[in-house]
Amino acid sequence: MSDESGFGHHRPWVSTWAASPQTAIPGTPDASGFNHQTIRNVVFTSVSGDLVRIRFTNTFGDQPLQIGTAAIAVAGNGAATTGASVPLTFGGQPSVQIPIGAEVLSDPVRLHVPALQDLAVSVYLPAATGSATLHSLGRQTTYVASGDHTGDSAGSTYTTLDQSWYFIDAVDVLAQPQVRGTLVAFGDSITDGFNSTVNANARWPNDLARRLDSSRDTLAVADEGISGDRVLTSDLCCGVNALARLDRDVLERAGAKEVILLMGINDIGFSVTPPNPVTNPLPDVSAAQIIAGYQQIIAQAHAAGLKIFGGTLTPFKGAGYYSVAGEAKREAVNHWIVTSGAFDGVIDFASVVADPSDPTMMAPQYDSGDHLHPNDAGYQAMANAIPLRLLLNGAR
């Protein structure tokens, strides 16, 4: 996507932050939505820029979404901002209505967006929203206030809401000369940073962005992980399957050049979990079916001109949905990832976090405690295992 604003001399837009939209689970407060309230989302950037736009989403809404006002600022402590908020417009107007299932881009505004910095994106919802489009389990505190407080800098009018992001799915900046494009981290809860420290931005894509920031050339990093997501199956709890969201979350992401795919462990594990209305269906998925899903993702990424790198599935012995049969599937999938040559490169996450004395288990120093998700040190080890040369050469 090229710059059409006249500001950037044809520099591309890139996604300095992103999160995959999800539907609200029926019967939860999110399904009731918001009314005459301001939500302040806090998001962590990967690269800097001086021209910024926000993508607002009503992808899973059940009625048109009215945005009264919206603003962006560099975040301070808690709900506070550093400096004045910059109002956002939509076709020159301060408000916009987003149809059911749609997304809108704000007009570009000038704001120095630092790399590796929290931003506050505030949106005032003047009327009942109906069911909210959100990204759940974001590991980042979101704030809410009654009335229009998009421009408030002190943050004292806000109270803590939860750890989800609401009605936004991307923050784009006009790329600096050293930024070669956007790398999309496409995965499940391990990419989403589940069990990492809240408000610490300790997901492995964040850690990778920090490593890239020290390079002469760099990439924006868009985290498109959804906790509980699967390659082949959709559900109410954990989002639409990877193939169904590939276009929206990966191929159409601003400046997308590369993908790291790390997904499939939930396809394996969920098949042995008890039936549940929010996670059903729970099919018994084979390694061959997961591999077929990978092959389609690879084919579509290549058709769109993207490089795609495969991450090996990390060990899960001791996790609630572990089984001997599931471990055999994981090993078969990983063998294919490493040996098939189908990907443009392989990142062996499994070996990095495995216990050397039992590679079917996560090493204790990297285990968050549930034997499935890494802790902060484990996520850092995963990021450290990614060869920057592989990524930067692929983005040429």
mmCIF file of C-alpha atoms in Angstrom:
data_model
loop_
_atom_site.group_PDB
_atom_site.id
_atom_site.type_symbol
_atom_site.label_atom_id
_atom_site.label_comp_id
_atom_site.label_asym_id
_atom_site.label_seq_id
_atom_site.Cartn_x
_atom_site.Cartn_y
_atom_site.Cartn_z
ATOM 1 C CA MET A 1 0.000 0.000 0.000
ATOM 2 C CA SER A 2 1.527 3.312 -1.037
ATOM 3 C CA ASP A 3 1.116 6.694 0.602
ATOM 4 C CA GLU A 4 -1.763 8.650 -0.917
ATOM 5 C CA SER A 5 -1.757 11.480 1.609
ATOM 6 C CA GLY A 6 0.759 13.669 -0.151
ATOM 7 C CA PHE A 7 2.917 13.743 2.976
ATOM 8 C CA GLY A 8 5.170 10.761 2.471
ATOM 9 C CA HIS A 9 6.551 10.850 -1.054
ATOM 10 C CA HIS A 10 5.304 7.316 -1.739
ATOM 11 C CA ARG A 11 6.731 5.735 1.393
ATOM 12 C CA PRO A 12 4.624 2.720 2.402
ATOM 13 C CA TRP A 13 2.365 2.466 5.402
ATOM 14 C CA VAL A 14 3.303 -0.215 7.933
ATOM 15 C CA SER A 15 1.493 -1.573 10.995
ATOM 16 C CA THR A 16 3.427 -0.502 14.064
ATOM 17 C CA TRP A 17 0.809 -2.343 16.167
ATOM 18 C CA ALA A 18 -2.027 -4.718 15.372
ATOM 19 C CA ALA A 19 -4.381 -7.188 17.039
ATOM 20 C CA SER A 20 -6.848 -9.626 15.513
ATOM 21 C CA PRO A 21 -10.527 -8.763 16.081
ATOM 22 C CA GLN A 22 -12.792 -11.271 17.806
ATOM 23 C CA THR A 23 -16.475 -11.623 18.547
ATOM 24 C CA ALA A 24 -17.925 -11.087 22.014
ATOM 25 C CA ILE A 25 -19.043 -14.285 23.727
ATOM 26 C CA PRO A 26 -22.853 -14.280 24.153
ATOM 27 C CA GLY A 27 -23.976 -13.535 27.691
ATOM 28 C CA THR A 28 -20.843 -11.576 28.639
ATOM 29 C CA PRO A 29 -20.686 -7.802 29.291
ATOM 30 C CA ASP A 30 -18.838 -7.385 25.983
ATOM 31 C CA ALA A 31 -21.899 -8.742 24.178
ATOM 32 C CA SER A 32 -23.963 -5.928 25.740
ATOM 33 C CA GLY A 33 -21.411 -3.380 24.577
ATOM 34 C CA PHE A 34 -21.037 0.256 25.594
ATOM 35 C CA ASN A 35 -23.170 3.416 25.656
ATOM 36 C CA HIS A 36 -22.094 7.059 26.186
ATOM 37 C CA GLN A 37 -18.639 5.895 27.259
ATOM 38 C CA THR A 38 -15.031 6.471 26.243
ATOM 39 C CA ILE A 39 -12.643 3.550 25.935
ATOM 40 C CA ARG A 40 -8.909 4.205 26.172
ATOM 41 C CA ASN A 41 -6.898 1.405 24.558
ATOM 42 C CA VAL A 42 -3.168 1.256 25.303
ATOM 43 C CA VAL A 43 -1.046 -0.263 22.526
ATOM 44 C CA PHE A 44 2.710 -0.846 22.138
ATOM 45 C CA THR A 45 4.477 0.275 18.980
ATOM 46 C CA SER A 46 7.172 -1.600 17.096
ATOM 47 C CA VAL A 47 8.531 1.166 14.823
ATOM 48 C CA SER A 48 8.412 4.949 14.840
ATOM 49 C CA GLY A 49 6.682 7.379 12.505
ATOM 50 C CA ASP A 50 5.504 10.973 12.219
ATOM 51 C CA LEU A 51 2.260 10.315 10.378
ATOM 52 C CA VAL A 52 -0.245 7.910 11.908
ATOM 53 C CA ARG A 53 -3.680 6.476 11.193
ATOM 54 C CA ILE A 54 -5.923 4.071 13.121
ATOM 55 C CA ARG A 55 -8.022 1.216 11.781
ATOM 56 C CA PHE A 56 -11.319 0.984 13.685
ATOM 57 C CA THR A 57 -13.359 -2.196 13.443
ATOM 58 C CA ASN A 58 -16.956 -3.340 13.687
ATOM 59 C CA THR A 59 -16.093 -6.711 12.164
ATOM 60 C CA PHE A 60 -18.235 -8.732 14.566
ATOM 61 C CA GLY A 61 -20.793 -6.082 15.499
ATOM 62 C CA ASP A 62 -24.521 -6.765 15.340
ATOM 63 C CA GLN A 63 -25.462 -3.178 14.455
ATOM 64 C CA PRO A 64 -23.745 -0.125 12.909
ATOM 65 C CA LEU A 65 -21.129 1.372 15.251
ATOM 66 C CA GLN A 66 -21.202 5.118 15.886
ATOM 67 C CA ILE A 67 -17.891 6.734 16.826
ATOM 68 C CA GLY A 68 -18.504 10.214 18.233
ATOM 69 C CA THR A 69 -14.902 11.336 18.631
ATOM 70 C CA ALA A 70 -11.527 9.641 18.752
ATOM 71 C CA ALA A 71 -7.996 10.712 19.626
ATOM 72 C CA ILE A 72 -4.448 9.416 19.903
ATOM 73 C CA ALA A 73 -1.612 10.365 22.257
ATOM 74 C CA VAL A 74 1.607 9.002 23.665
ATOM 75 C CA ALA A 75 0.626 7.126 26.818
ATOM 76 C CA GLY A 76 1.833 7.976 30.294
ATOM 77 C CA ASN A 77 1.220 6.084 33.522
ATOM 78 C CA GLY A 78 -2.043 4.195 33.798
ATOM 79 C CA ALA A 79 -4.781 5.979 31.851
ATOM 80 C CA ALA A 80 -2.826 9.244 31.632
ATOM 81 C CA THR A 81 -1.220 10.564 28.459
ATOM 82 C CA THR A 82 2.020 12.435 27.860
ATOM 83 C CA GLY A 83 1.203 15.683 26.125
ATOM 84 C CA ALA A 84 -2.005 16.611 24.362
ATOM 85 C CA SER A 85 -4.137 14.112 22.500
ATOM 86 C CA VAL A 86 -4.445 14.580 18.745
ATOM 87 C CA PRO A 87 -8.058 14.402 17.517
ATOM 88 C CA LEU A 88 -8.769 11.951 14.712
ATOM 89 C CA THR A 89 -11.034 12.612 11.753
ATOM 90 C CA PHE A 90 -12.743 10.499 9.119
ATOM 91 C CA GLY A 91 -12.999 12.168 5.735
ATOM 92 C CA GLY A 92 -12.490 15.443 7.563
ATOM 93 C CA GLN A 93 -15.307 14.798 10.049
ATOM 94 C CA PRO A 94 -14.886 14.075 13.779
ATOM 95 C CA SER A 95 -17.398 11.216 13.787
ATOM 96 C CA VAL A 96 -18.128 8.180 11.667
ATOM 97 C CA GLN A 97 -20.594 5.300 11.476
ATOM 98 C CA ILE A 98 -19.084 1.883 10.742
ATOM 99 C CA PRO A 99 -21.437 -0.613 9.068
ATOM 100 C CA ILE A 100 -21.868 -4.127 10.417
ATOM 101 C CA GLY A 101 -18.851 -6.235 9.485
ATOM 102 C CA ALA A 102 -16.789 -3.274 8.280
ATOM 103 C CA GLU A 103 -13.625 -1.404 9.220
ATOM 104 C CA VAL A 104 -12.659 2.236 8.642
ATOM 105 C CA LEU A 105 -9.358 4.088 8.535
ATOM 106 C CA SER A 106 -8.959 7.453 10.213
ATOM 107 C CA ASP A 107 -7.414 10.290 8.254
ATOM 108 C CA PRO A 108 -3.622 10.471 8.704
ATOM 109 C CA VAL A 109 -2.536 12.914 11.432
ATOM 110 C CA ARG A 110 0.839 14.256 12.385
ATOM 111 C CA LEU A 111 2.155 12.879 15.670
ATOM 112 C CA HIS A 112 5.630 11.691 16.525
ATOM 113 C CA VAL A 113 5.087 8.028 17.336
ATOM 114 C CA PRO A 114 8.195 6.621 19.031
ATOM 115 C CA ALA A 115 9.255 3.026 18.554
ATOM 116 C CA LEU A 116 8.729 0.668 21.500
ATOM 117 C CA GLN A 117 6.342 3.075 23.221
ATOM 118 C CA ASP A 118 2.798 2.792 24.550
ATOM 119 C CA LEU A 119 0.163 4.862 22.755
ATOM 120 C CA ALA A 120 -3.307 5.724 24.054
ATOM 121 C CA VAL A 121 -6.092 5.422 21.484
ATOM 122 C CA SER A 122 -9.337 6.829 22.892
ATOM 123 C CA VAL A 123 -12.747 6.382 21.299
ATOM 124 C CA TYR A 124 -16.033 7.917 22.460
ATOM 125 C CA LEU A 125 -19.147 5.835 21.832
ATOM 126 C CA PRO A 126 -22.157 8.195 22.079
ATOM 127 C CA ALA A 127 -24.861 5.559 21.592
ATOM 128 C CA ALA A 128 -25.409 1.905 22.419
ATOM 129 C CA THR A 129 -22.881 -0.127 20.446
ATOM 130 C CA GLY A 130 -24.461 -3.539 20.581
ATOM 131 C CA SER A 131 -22.066 -6.461 20.727
ATOM 132 C CA ALA A 132 -18.465 -5.247 20.830
ATOM 133 C CA THR A 133 -15.703 -6.261 18.449
ATOM 134 C CA LEU A 134 -12.627 -6.803 20.598
ATOM 135 C CA HIS A 135 -9.361 -8.616 21.031
ATOM 136 C CA SER A 136 -9.565 -10.544 24.293
ATOM 137 C CA LEU A 137 -6.782 -11.532 26.694
ATOM 138 C CA GLY A 138 -4.506 -8.750 25.462
ATOM 139 C CA ARG A 139 -2.298 -8.676 28.605
ATOM 140 C CA GLN A 140 -2.703 -4.873 28.630
ATOM 141 C CA THR A 141 -4.997 -2.808 30.847
ATOM 142 C CA THR A 142 -7.766 -0.930 29.039
ATOM 143 C CA TYR A 143 -9.670 1.957 30.623
ATOM 144 C CA VAL A 144 -13.242 3.269 30.438
ATOM 145 C CA ALA A 145 -14.928 6.559 31.382
ATOM 146 C CA SER A 146 -18.511 7.802 31.311
ATOM 147 C CA GLY A 147 -19.067 10.487 28.671
ATOM 148 C CA ASP A 148 -16.599 11.937 26.173
ATOM 149 C CA HIS A 149 -13.102 12.032 27.664
ATOM 150 C CA THR A 150 -11.050 11.379 24.545
ATOM 151 C CA GLY A 151 -8.978 14.521 25.137
ATOM 152 C CA ASP A 152 -8.350 14.074 28.877
ATOM 153 C CA SER A 153 -4.641 13.820 29.635
ATOM 154 C CA ALA A 154 -4.700 13.251 33.402
ATOM 155 C CA GLY A 155 -6.615 10.000 33.145
ATOM 156 C CA SER A 156 -8.408 10.581 36.449
ATOM 157 C CA THR A 157 -11.847 10.185 34.876
ATOM 158 C CA TYR A 158 -11.022 6.651 33.761
ATOM 159 C CA THR A 159 -11.380 3.377 35.631
ATOM 160 C CA THR A 160 -9.896 0.005 34.775
ATOM 161 C CA LEU A 161 -12.009 -2.014 32.352
ATOM 162 C CA ASP A 162 -10.138 -5.250 31.592
ATOM 163 C CA GLN A 163 -7.292 -6.537 29.416
ATOM 164 C CA SER A 164 -9.008 -6.498 26.027
ATOM 165 C CA TRP A 165 -8.682 -4.009 23.168
ATOM 166 C CA TYR A 166 -11.953 -2.632 21.785
ATOM 167 C CA PHE A 167 -12.946 -1.469 18.300
ATOM 168 C CA ILE A 168 -9.381 -1.077 16.979
ATOM 169 C CA ASP A 169 -7.224 -3.593 15.146
ATOM 170 C CA ALA A 170 -4.252 -1.625 13.777
ATOM 171 C CA VAL A 171 -2.126 1.473 14.214
ATOM 172 C CA ASP A 172 -0.289 2.312 11.000
ATOM 173 C CA VAL A 173 2.569 4.756 10.512
ATOM 174 C CA LEU A 174 4.212 6.034 7.369
ATOM 175 C CA ALA A 175 7.417 4.026 7.177
ATOM 176 C CA GLN A 176 10.773 5.581 7.980
ATOM 177 C CA PRO A 177 13.474 4.874 5.345
ATOM 178 C CA GLN A 178 15.029 2.042 7.381
ATOM 179 C CA VAL A 179 11.714 0.138 7.703
ATOM 180 C CA ARG A 180 11.390 -2.505 4.997
ATOM 181 C CA GLY A 181 7.799 -3.475 5.675
ATOM 182 C CA THR A 182 5.631 -5.312 8.184
ATOM 183 C CA LEU A 183 6.351 -8.749 9.629
ATOM 184 C CA VAL A 184 3.157 -10.483 10.755
ATOM 185 C CA ALA A 185 3.358 -12.904 13.684
ATOM 186 C CA PHE A 186 0.453 -15.261 12.948
ATOM 187 C CA GLY A 187 -0.463 -17.605 15.741
ATOM 188 C CA ASP A 188 -2.387 -18.567 18.850
ATOM 189 C CA SER A 189 -1.977 -17.798 22.573
ATOM 190 C CA ILE A 190 1.783 -18.345 22.495
ATOM 191 C CA THR A 191 2.041 -15.533 19.944
ATOM 192 C CA ASP A 192 -0.599 -13.541 21.853
ATOM 193 C CA GLY A 193 1.662 -13.663 24.923
ATOM 194 C CA PHE A 194 -0.676 -15.566 27.232
ATOM 195 C CA ASN A 195 0.679 -15.700 30.826
ATOM 196 C CA SER A 196 3.280 -13.005 30.133
ATOM 197 C CA THR A 197 3.448 -10.139 32.632
ATOM 198 C CA VAL A 198 0.504 -7.758 32.244
ATOM 199 C CA ASN A 199 1.416 -4.283 30.908
ATOM 200 C CA ALA A 200 5.044 -5.343 30.333
ATOM 201 C CA ASN A 201 4.796 -5.993 26.576
ATOM 202 C CA ALA A 202 6.691 -9.246 27.055
ATOM 203 C CA ARG A 203 5.175 -11.232 24.191
ATOM 204 C CA TRP A 204 7.739 -12.755 21.829
ATOM 205 C CA PRO A 205 6.704 -10.407 18.964
ATOM 206 C CA ASN A 206 7.418 -7.446 21.289
ATOM 207 C CA ASP A 207 10.804 -8.913 22.171
ATOM 208 C CA LEU A 208 11.512 -9.429 18.474
ATOM 209 C CA ALA A 209 10.615 -5.787 17.778
ATOM 210 C CA ARG A 210 13.149 -4.714 20.408
ATOM 211 C CA ARG A 211 15.843 -6.775 18.706
ATOM 212 C CA LEU A 212 14.960 -5.391 15.289
ATOM 213 C CA ASP A 213 15.005 -1.831 16.620
ATOM 214 C CA SER A 214 18.752 -2.090 17.200
ATOM 215 C CA SER A 215 19.374 -3.085 13.561
ATOM 216 C CA ARG A 216 20.324 -0.655 10.811
ATOM 217 C CA ASP A 217 17.358 -1.934 8.818
ATOM 218 C CA THR A 218 14.195 -3.046 10.541
ATOM 219 C CA LEU A 219 10.629 -4.289 10.187
ATOM 220 C CA ALA A 220 7.380 -3.322 11.832
ATOM 221 C CA VAL A 221 5.952 -6.253 13.812
ATOM 222 C CA ALA A 222 2.201 -6.923 13.846
ATOM 223 C CA ASP A 223 1.056 -9.464 16.453
ATOM 224 C CA GLU A 224 -1.870 -11.393 14.977
ATOM 225 C CA GLY A 225 -2.078 -14.066 17.656
ATOM 226 C CA ILE A 226 -5.422 -15.115 19.144
ATOM 227 C CA SER A 227 -5.478 -17.147 22.336
ATOM 228 C CA GLY A 228 -7.002 -20.554 21.652
ATOM 229 C CA ASP A 229 -7.030 -20.098 17.886
ATOM 230 C CA ARG A 230 -6.767 -23.083 15.559
ATOM 231 C CA VAL A 231 -5.574 -23.638 12.005
ATOM 232 C CA LEU A 232 -8.735 -25.398 10.864
ATOM 233 C CA THR A 233 -11.590 -24.804 13.319
ATOM 234 C CA SER A 234 -13.466 -21.685 14.474
ATOM 235 C CA ASP A 235 -15.353 -21.248 17.748
ATOM 236 C CA LEU A 236 -17.013 -18.568 19.896
ATOM 237 C CA CYS A 237 -14.224 -18.445 22.457
ATOM 238 C CA CYS A 238 -11.118 -18.239 20.407
ATOM 239 C CA GLY A 239 -11.766 -16.676 17.050
ATOM 240 C CA VAL A 240 -12.130 -17.758 13.467
ATOM 241 C CA ASN A 241 -9.656 -20.293 12.129
ATOM 242 C CA ALA A 242 -6.357 -19.302 10.547
ATOM 243 C CA LEU A 243 -7.458 -19.891 6.971
ATOM 244 C CA ALA A 244 -10.603 -17.810 7.458
ATOM 245 C CA ARG A 245 -8.729 -14.804 8.860
ATOM 246 C CA LEU A 246 -5.592 -15.026 6.725
ATOM 247 C CA ASP A 247 -6.627 -12.309 4.266
ATOM 248 C CA ARG A 248 -7.797 -9.787 6.866
ATOM 249 C CA ASP A 249 -5.137 -10.305 9.521
ATOM 250 C CA VAL A 250 -2.076 -11.082 7.397
ATOM 251 C CA LEU A 251 -2.226 -10.519 3.653
ATOM 252 C CA GLU A 252 -4.076 -7.190 3.907
ATOM 253 C CA ARG A 253 -2.039 -5.832 6.812
ATOM 254 C CA ALA A 254 -0.381 -2.523 5.873
ATOM 255 C CA GLY A 255 3.065 -3.079 4.379
ATOM 256 C CA ALA A 256 2.976 -6.850 4.918
ATOM 257 C CA LYS A 257 6.150 -8.472 3.581
ATOM 258 C CA GLU A 258 6.700 -11.532 5.800
ATOM 259 C CA VAL A 259 4.875 -13.956 8.073
ATOM 260 C CA ILE A 260 5.988 -16.164 10.950
ATOM 261 C CA LEU A 261 3.419 -18.960 11.348
ATOM 262 C CA LEU A 262 3.198 -20.639 14.773
ATOM 263 C CA MET A 263 -0.105 -22.424 15.163
ATOM 264 C CA GLY A 264 -1.524 -25.935 15.424
ATOM 265 C CA ILE A 265 -1.084 -26.994 19.036
ATOM 266 C CA ASN A 266 -4.746 -26.170 19.797
ATOM 267 C CA ASP A 267 -5.936 -28.238 16.835
ATOM 268 C CA ILE A 268 -4.079 -31.137 18.467
ATOM 269 C CA GLY A 269 -4.982 -30.486 22.091
ATOM 270 C CA PHE A 270 -8.616 -29.416 21.848
ATOM 271 C CA SER A 271 -9.558 -32.785 20.340
ATOM 272 C CA VAL A 272 -9.244 -34.409 23.791
ATOM 273 C CA THR A 273 -11.008 -31.687 25.820
ATOM 274 C CA PRO A 274 -14.591 -32.049 27.119
ATOM 275 C CA PRO A 275 -17.371 -30.519 24.984
ATOM 276 C CA ASN A 276 -17.978 -26.845 25.745
ATOM 277 C CA PRO A 277 -20.428 -24.462 24.016
ATOM 278 C CA VAL A 278 -17.747 -21.812 23.447
ATOM 279 C CA THR A 279 -15.005 -24.144 22.160
ATOM 280 C CA ASN A 280 -17.112 -26.629 20.179
ATOM 281 C CA PRO A 281 -16.613 -28.193 17.695
ATOM 282 C CA LEU A 282 -13.697 -30.323 18.861
ATOM 283 C CA PRO A 283 -12.769 -32.514 15.877
ATOM 284 C CA ASP A 284 -9.994 -35.099 16.051
ATOM 285 C CA VAL A 285 -7.573 -33.365 13.691
ATOM 286 C CA SER A 286 -4.696 -35.353 12.204
ATOM 287 C CA ALA A 287 -1.155 -34.159 11.569
ATOM 288 C CA ALA A 288 -1.847 -34.505 7.847
ATOM 289 C CA GLN A 289 -4.827 -32.155 8.111
ATOM 290 C CA ILE A 290 -2.783 -29.526 9.960
ATOM 291 C CA ILE A 291 -0.042 -29.819 7.338
ATOM 292 C CA ALA A 292 -2.625 -29.389 4.572
ATOM 293 C CA GLY A 293 -3.757 -26.208 6.310
ATOM 294 C CA TYR A 294 -0.164 -24.983 6.422
ATOM 295 C CA GLN A 295 0.253 -25.717 2.724
ATOM 296 C CA GLN A 296 -2.745 -23.560 1.887
ATOM 297 C CA ILE A 297 -1.496 -20.703 4.092
ATOM 298 C CA ILE A 298 1.927 -20.938 2.439
ATOM 299 C CA ALA A 299 0.396 -20.954 -1.048
ATOM 300 C CA GLN A 300 -1.749 -17.902 -0.347
ATOM 301 C CA ALA A 301 1.124 -16.006 1.285
ATOM 302 C CA HIS A 302 3.363 -16.696 -1.693
ATOM 303 C CA ALA A 303 0.605 -15.715 -4.128
ATOM 304 C CA ALA A 304 0.401 -12.361 -2.341
ATOM 305 C CA GLY A 305 4.174 -11.918 -2.606
ATOM 306 C CA LEU A 306 4.982 -12.565 1.064
ATOM 307 C CA LYS A 307 7.769 -14.674 2.525
ATOM 308 C CA ILE A 308 6.581 -17.123 5.182
ATOM 309 C CA PHE A 309 8.613 -18.765 7.928
ATOM 310 C CA GLY A 310 7.439 -21.807 9.891
ATOM 311 C CA GLY A 311 7.796 -22.052 13.651
ATOM 312 C CA THR A 312 7.954 -25.498 15.236
ATOM 313 C CA LEU A 313 5.225 -26.291 17.777
ATOM 314 C CA THR A 314 6.541 -25.985 21.317
ATOM 315 C CA PRO A 315 6.385 -28.877 23.839
ATOM 316 C CA PHE A 316 3.251 -29.330 25.945
ATOM 317 C CA LYS A 317 3.687 -32.449 28.105
ATOM 318 C CA GLY A 318 1.912 -31.825 31.407
ATOM 319 C CA ALA A 319 -0.576 -29.357 29.915
ATOM 320 C CA GLY A 320 -4.256 -29.980 30.568
ATOM 321 C CA TYR A 321 -4.918 -31.245 27.053
ATOM 322 C CA TYR A 322 -1.703 -33.237 26.578
ATOM 323 C CA SER A 323 -1.933 -36.816 25.336
ATOM 324 C CA VAL A 324 0.554 -39.341 23.994
ATOM 325 C CA ALA A 325 -1.332 -39.369 20.693
ATOM 326 C CA GLY A 326 -1.222 -35.574 20.604
ATOM 327 C CA GLU A 327 2.527 -35.591 21.172
ATOM 328 C CA ALA A 328 2.941 -37.932 18.207
ATOM 329 C CA LYS A 329 0.988 -35.470 16.072
ATOM 330 C CA ARG A 330 3.132 -32.553 17.276
ATOM 331 C CA GLU A 331 6.309 -34.422 16.389
ATOM 332 C CA ALA A 332 4.944 -35.346 12.945
ATOM 333 C CA VAL A 333 3.963 -31.747 12.236
ATOM 334 C CA ASN A 334 7.346 -30.456 13.395
ATOM 335 C CA HIS A 335 9.181 -33.014 11.271
ATOM 336 C CA TRP A 336 7.312 -31.740 8.225
ATOM 337 C CA ILE A 337 7.992 -28.089 9.091
ATOM 338 C CA VAL A 338 11.728 -28.754 9.386
ATOM 339 C CA THR A 339 12.223 -31.147 6.462
ATOM 340 C CA SER A 340 9.636 -30.308 3.795
ATOM 341 C CA GLY A 341 11.251 -27.175 2.405
ATOM 342 C CA ALA A 342 7.770 -25.678 2.006
ATOM 343 C CA PHE A 343 8.521 -22.600 4.095
ATOM 344 C CA ASP A 344 10.988 -19.870 3.146
ATOM 345 C CA GLY A 345 12.764 -20.618 6.407
ATOM 346 C CA VAL A 346 12.268 -22.452 9.693
ATOM 347 C CA ILE A 347 12.451 -21.135 13.266
ATOM 348 C CA ASP A 348 12.885 -23.990 15.725
ATOM 349 C CA PHE A 349 11.000 -22.566 18.696
ATOM 350 C CA ALA A 350 10.449 -26.075 20.091
ATOM 351 C CA SER A 351 14.137 -26.830 20.607
ATOM 352 C CA VAL A 352 14.759 -23.444 22.203
ATOM 353 C CA VAL A 353 12.247 -23.846 25.036
ATOM 354 C CA ALA A 354 12.355 -27.662 25.445
ATOM 355 C CA ASP A 355 13.731 -29.359 28.540
ATOM 356 C CA PRO A 356 16.989 -31.046 27.399
ATOM 357 C CA SER A 357 16.276 -33.988 29.697
ATOM 358 C CA ASP A 358 12.795 -34.478 28.184
ATOM 359 C CA PRO A 359 12.160 -32.583 24.923
ATOM 360 C CA THR A 360 8.437 -33.304 25.142
ATOM 361 C CA MET A 361 8.305 -30.888 28.103
ATOM 362 C CA MET A 362 9.012 -27.189 28.367
ATOM 363 C CA ALA A 363 12.172 -26.328 30.297
ATOM 364 C CA PRO A 364 11.298 -25.285 33.875
ATOM 365 C CA GLN A 365 13.010 -21.910 33.542
ATOM 366 C CA TYR A 366 10.778 -21.073 30.565
ATOM 367 C CA ASP A 367 7.486 -22.556 31.825
ATOM 368 C CA SER A 368 4.805 -20.117 33.028
ATOM 369 C CA GLY A 369 3.399 -22.918 35.170
ATOM 370 C CA ASP A 370 0.771 -24.472 32.914
ATOM 371 C CA HIS A 371 3.340 -26.482 30.896
ATOM 372 C CA LEU A 372 2.001 -24.980 27.660
ATOM 373 C CA HIS A 373 2.728 -21.250 27.678
ATOM 374 C CA PRO A 374 6.185 -19.764 28.211
ATOM 375 C CA ASN A 375 6.900 -17.156 30.863
ATOM 376 C CA ASP A 376 8.591 -13.840 30.073
ATOM 377 C CA ALA A 377 12.002 -15.518 29.893
ATOM 378 C CA GLY A 378 10.615 -18.170 27.563
ATOM 379 C CA TYR A 379 9.112 -15.594 25.224
ATOM 380 C CA GLN A 380 12.428 -13.734 25.197
ATOM 381 C CA ALA A 381 14.244 -16.970 24.347
ATOM 382 C CA MET A 382 11.855 -17.518 21.450
ATOM 383 C CA ALA A 383 12.514 -14.028 20.097
ATOM 384 C CA ASN A 384 16.259 -14.504 20.518
ATOM 385 C CA ALA A 385 16.088 -17.700 18.444
ATOM 386 C CA ILE A 386 14.874 -15.859 15.342
ATOM 387 C CA PRO A 387 17.786 -15.046 12.999
ATOM 388 C CA LEU A 388 17.411 -11.368 12.099
ATOM 389 C CA ARG A 389 19.345 -11.971 8.893
ATOM 390 C CA LEU A 390 16.652 -14.426 7.788
ATOM 391 C CA LEU A 391 13.968 -11.785 8.237
ATOM 392 C CA LEU A 392 15.843 -8.823 6.807
ATOM 393 C CA ASN A 393 17.084 -10.732 3.768
ATOM 394 C CA GLY A 394 13.557 -11.946 3.129
ATOM 395 C CA ALA A 395 12.183 -8.391 3.164
ATOM 396 C CA ARG A 396 14.457 -7.090 0.396
#
